[in-house]
Structures are given as structure tokens and as C-alpha cells.
PDB file of C-alpha atoms in Angstrom:
ATOM      1  CA  MET A   1     140.557 137.756 -33.564  1.00 91.00           C
ATOM      2  CA  ILE A   2     138.142 135.043 -34.111  1.00 94.00           C
ATOM      3  CA  VAL A   3     139.077 131.294 -34.007  1.00 95.00           C
ATOM      4  CA  GLU A   4     136.450 128.716 -35.294  1.00 94.00           C
ATOM      5  CA  SER A   5     136.686 125.105 -35.787  1.00 90.00           C
ATOM      6  CA  ILE A   6     134.845 124.205 -38.976  1.00 86.00           C
ATOM      7  CA  ASN A   7     134.924 120.910 -40.975  1.00 85.00           C
ATOM      8  CA  GLY A   8     138.103 119.673 -39.437  1.00 87.00           C
ATOM      9  CA  ILE A   9     140.044 122.814 -39.944  1.00 94.00           C
ATOM     10  CA  ILE A  10     140.877 125.980 -37.699  1.00 95.00           C
ATOM     11  CA  LYS A  11     139.788 129.155 -39.304  1.00 97.00           C
ATOM     12  CA  LEU A  12     141.529 132.437 -38.168  1.00 97.00           C
ATOM     13  CA  SER A  13     139.674 135.778 -38.899  1.00 97.00           C
ATOM     14  CA  GLY A  14     140.260 139.454 -37.914  1.00 97.00           C
ATOM     15  CA  ASP A  15     143.384 141.069 -36.608  1.00 97.00           C
ATOM     16  CA  LEU A  16     146.106 138.864 -35.054  1.00 97.00           C
ATOM     17  CA  THR A  17     147.750 141.700 -32.936  1.00 96.00           C
ATOM     18  CA  SER A  18     149.160 139.601 -29.982  1.00 96.00           C
ATOM     19  CA  ASN A  19     150.125 135.839 -29.578  1.00 96.00           C
ATOM     20  CA  GLN A  20     146.818 134.059 -29.351  1.00 95.00           C
ATOM     21  CA  TRP A  21     148.286 130.467 -29.134  1.00 95.00           C
ATOM     22  CA  GLU A  22     146.565 129.746 -25.896  1.00 93.00           C
ATOM     23  CA  THR A  23     143.191 130.597 -27.532  1.00 92.00           C
ATOM     24  CA  ILE A  24     143.926 128.446 -30.562  1.00 94.00           C
ATOM     25  CA  ARG A  25     145.332 125.575 -28.541  1.00 93.00           C
ATOM     26  CA  THR A  26     141.968 124.201 -27.306  1.00 90.00           C
ATOM     27  CA  ALA A  27     140.768 124.090 -30.940  1.00 90.00           C
ATOM     28  CA  ALA A  28     143.948 122.312 -32.064  1.00 91.00           C
ATOM     29  CA  ASN A  29     143.802 119.759 -29.318  1.00 89.00           C
ATOM     30  CA  LEU A  30     140.263 118.839 -30.312  1.00 87.00           C
ATOM     31  CA  LEU A  31     141.242 118.510 -34.027  1.00 87.00           C
ATOM     32  CA  ARG A  32     144.305 116.310 -33.005  1.00 84.00           C
ATOM     33  CA  ARG A  33     141.931 113.892 -31.583  1.00 82.00           C
ATOM     34  CA  GLN A  34     140.233 113.555 -34.872  1.00 84.00           C
ATOM     35  CA  HIS A  35     143.316 113.992 -37.234  1.00 82.00           C
ATOM     36  CA  ARG A  36     146.189 112.329 -35.847  1.00 81.00           C
ATOM     37  CA  LYS A  37     148.445 113.435 -38.723  1.00 87.00           C
ATOM     38  CA  GLY A  38     148.145 117.123 -38.145  1.00 90.00           C
ATOM     39  CA  VAL A  39     146.187 120.356 -38.212  1.00 93.00           C
ATOM     40  CA  VAL A  40     145.123 122.656 -41.041  1.00 96.00           C
ATOM     41  CA  VAL A  41     144.792 126.387 -40.353  1.00 97.00           C
ATOM     42  CA  ASP A  42     142.795 128.408 -42.748  1.00 97.00           C
ATOM     43  CA  CYS A  43     143.995 132.178 -42.707  1.00 97.00           C
ATOM     44  CA  SER A  44     141.847 133.523 -45.314  1.00 97.00           C
ATOM     45  CA  GLY A  45     139.994 135.582 -42.816  1.00 97.00           C
ATOM     46  CA  LEU A  46     143.124 137.327 -41.157  1.00 97.00           C
ATOM     47  CA  GLU A  47     143.234 141.044 -42.045  1.00 97.00           C
ATOM     48  CA  THR A  48     146.298 142.105 -40.013  1.00 96.00           C
ATOM     49  CA  VAL A  49     149.181 140.342 -38.201  1.00 96.00           C
ATOM     50  CA  THR A  50     151.680 142.199 -36.178  1.00 95.00           C
ATOM     51  CA  HIS A  51     155.220 140.873 -35.387  1.00 93.00           C
ATOM     52  CA  GLU A  52     153.867 139.786 -31.952  1.00 95.00           C
ATOM     53  CA  GLY A  53     150.921 138.078 -33.608  1.00 96.00           C
ATOM     54  CA  ALA A  54     153.125 136.287 -35.967  1.00 95.00           C
ATOM     55  CA  HIS A  55     154.824 134.539 -33.012  1.00 95.00           C
ATOM     56  CA  THR A  56     151.364 132.583 -32.591  1.00 96.00           C
ATOM     57  CA  PHE A  57     152.478 130.601 -35.583  1.00 95.00           C
ATOM     58  CA  LEU A  58     155.939 129.779 -34.041  1.00 95.00           C
ATOM     59  CA  ASP A  59     153.943 128.472 -30.852  1.00 95.00           C
ATOM     60  CA  MET A  60     151.673 126.401 -32.965  1.00 94.00           C
ATOM     61  CA  LEU A  61     154.336 124.937 -34.951  1.00 94.00           C
ATOM     62  CA  LEU A  62     156.409 123.826 -31.826  1.00 94.00           C
ATOM     63  CA  TYR A  63     153.467 122.435 -30.003  1.00 93.00           C
ATOM     64  CA  ILE A  64     152.186 120.383 -32.815  1.00 93.00           C
ATOM     65  CA  GLU A  65     155.563 119.123 -34.010  1.00 93.00           C
ATOM     66  CA  ALA A  66     156.274 118.105 -30.495  1.00 93.00           C
ATOM     67  CA  GLN A  67     153.158 115.721 -30.916  1.00 91.00           C
ATOM     68  CA  ASN A  68     154.809 114.220 -33.892  1.00 92.00           C
ATOM     69  CA  ALA A  69     152.260 115.866 -36.158  1.00 92.00           C
ATOM     70  CA  ARG A  70     152.261 118.583 -38.785  1.00 92.00           C
ATOM     71  CA  ILE A  71     150.720 121.994 -39.058  1.00 94.00           C
ATOM     72  CA  ILE A  72     149.826 123.602 -42.451  1.00 95.00           C
ATOM     73  CA  VAL A  73     148.416 126.847 -42.833  1.00 96.00           C
ATOM     74  CA  ALA A  74     146.397 127.716 -45.994  1.00 97.00           C
ATOM     75  CA  ASN A  75     145.104 130.606 -47.793  1.00 98.00           C
ATOM     76  CA  VAL A  76     147.444 132.967 -46.320  1.00 97.00           C
ATOM     77  CA  PRO A  77     147.020 136.599 -47.816  1.00 96.00           C
ATOM     78  CA  PRO A  78     150.390 137.940 -49.123  1.00 95.00           C
ATOM     79  CA  HIS A  79     150.532 140.597 -46.749  1.00 94.00           C
ATOM     80  CA  ILE A  80     150.172 138.204 -43.695  1.00 95.00           C
ATOM     81  CA  ALA A  81     152.873 135.751 -45.207  1.00 94.00           C
ATOM     82  CA  GLU A  82     155.276 138.649 -45.265  1.00 93.00           C
ATOM     83  CA  GLU A  83     154.906 139.383 -41.667  1.00 93.00           C
ATOM     84  CA  ILE A  84     154.979 135.617 -40.704  1.00 93.00           C
ATOM     85  CA  ARG A  85     158.265 135.274 -42.587  1.00 91.00           C
ATOM     86  CA  HIS A  86     159.977 137.668 -40.379  1.00 92.00           C
ATOM     87  CA  VAL A  87     159.821 135.123 -37.424  1.00 93.00           C
ATOM     88  CA  PRO A  88     162.825 133.257 -37.970  1.00 88.00           C
ATOM     89  CA  GLU A  89     161.952 129.566 -37.170  1.00 86.00           C
ATOM     90  CA  VAL A  90     158.417 130.184 -38.904  1.00 90.00           C
ATOM     91  CA  ARG A  91     160.175 131.393 -42.127  1.00 85.00           C
ATOM     92  CA  SER A  92     162.132 128.069 -42.622  1.00 87.00           C
ATOM     93  CA  ARG A  93     159.798 125.479 -41.084  1.00 91.00           C
ATOM     94  CA  LEU A  94     156.090 126.327 -41.474  1.00 93.00           C
ATOM     95  CA  ALA A  95     154.352 124.598 -44.378  1.00 94.00           C
ATOM     96  CA  ILE A  96     152.014 126.972 -46.459  1.00 95.00           C
ATOM     97  CA  ALA A  97     149.527 125.706 -48.830  1.00 96.00           C
ATOM     98  CA  ASN A  98     147.599 127.666 -51.418  1.00 96.00           C
ATOM     99  CA  SER A  99     144.213 126.046 -50.373  1.00 97.00           C
ATOM    100  CA  VAL A 100     142.499 124.038 -47.640  1.00 96.00           C
ATOM    101  CA  GLU A 101     142.107 121.234 -50.025  1.00 96.00           C
ATOM    102  CA  GLU A 102     146.022 121.472 -50.923  1.00 96.00           C
ATOM    103  CA  ALA A 103     146.894 121.278 -47.335  1.00 95.00           C
ATOM    104  CA  ARG A 104     144.509 118.421 -46.581  1.00 93.00           C
ATOM    105  CA  LYS A 105     146.316 116.311 -49.293  1.00 93.00           C
ATOM    106  CA  SER A 106     149.679 117.249 -47.760  1.00 91.00           C
ATOM    107  CA  LEU A 107     148.662 115.904 -44.511  1.00 86.00           C
TER     108      LEU A 107
END
């Protein structure tokens, strides 16, 4: 999996087959310094997500919420969204936007 911080967002690409929160956390912390209200994660580059990889989204959600901020994921391919929905807390709490622009407006 590739994690990039581009134009104030975190962009995920490739295969998310294990919990990669520790890798993503550095980028999230840097963005939180610039964007106090929250973090936008662009998932358009994700090709596959396993059940274990989907737990990355739960860890992101819990960490960002603990800082009184929001996390919004955008451009989530349908097959990726389906796997994410299998993680109970993520299913009911994670905000999903159709585009990065929509996510930014929501913050």
C-alpha cells in the first residue's frame, strides 16, 4: 500500500491487506496541524482491502475522534466500501463522501 499526503489530503493506493494505521498516522498528524477540523482520506487508488486491512479505518476513526476532529473518506470504490462495512463501528460511524471536494466542504 502507498500512503501520500497531497494537497491537504491523505491518498491511499494499492492493496490494504493488513492494518496500516501506524503508517498512516504520521501523515494524519501532519495534516491535523494544518487542518484542525479534520482529515480527508482519498481512497480512489485502493484496489483491494481485506478484513484485517479494513480495521485500519476503525483505528483512524478512533484516533481522529479522540482529538475532537473528524475523518471523512472519499472516492471509495464500491467493493472497498463493502469490505469496510463489515467492521461494526466503522459501518455506523465513518463518514463517506463521493468526492474529495464534497469531503472538504463537509469539514
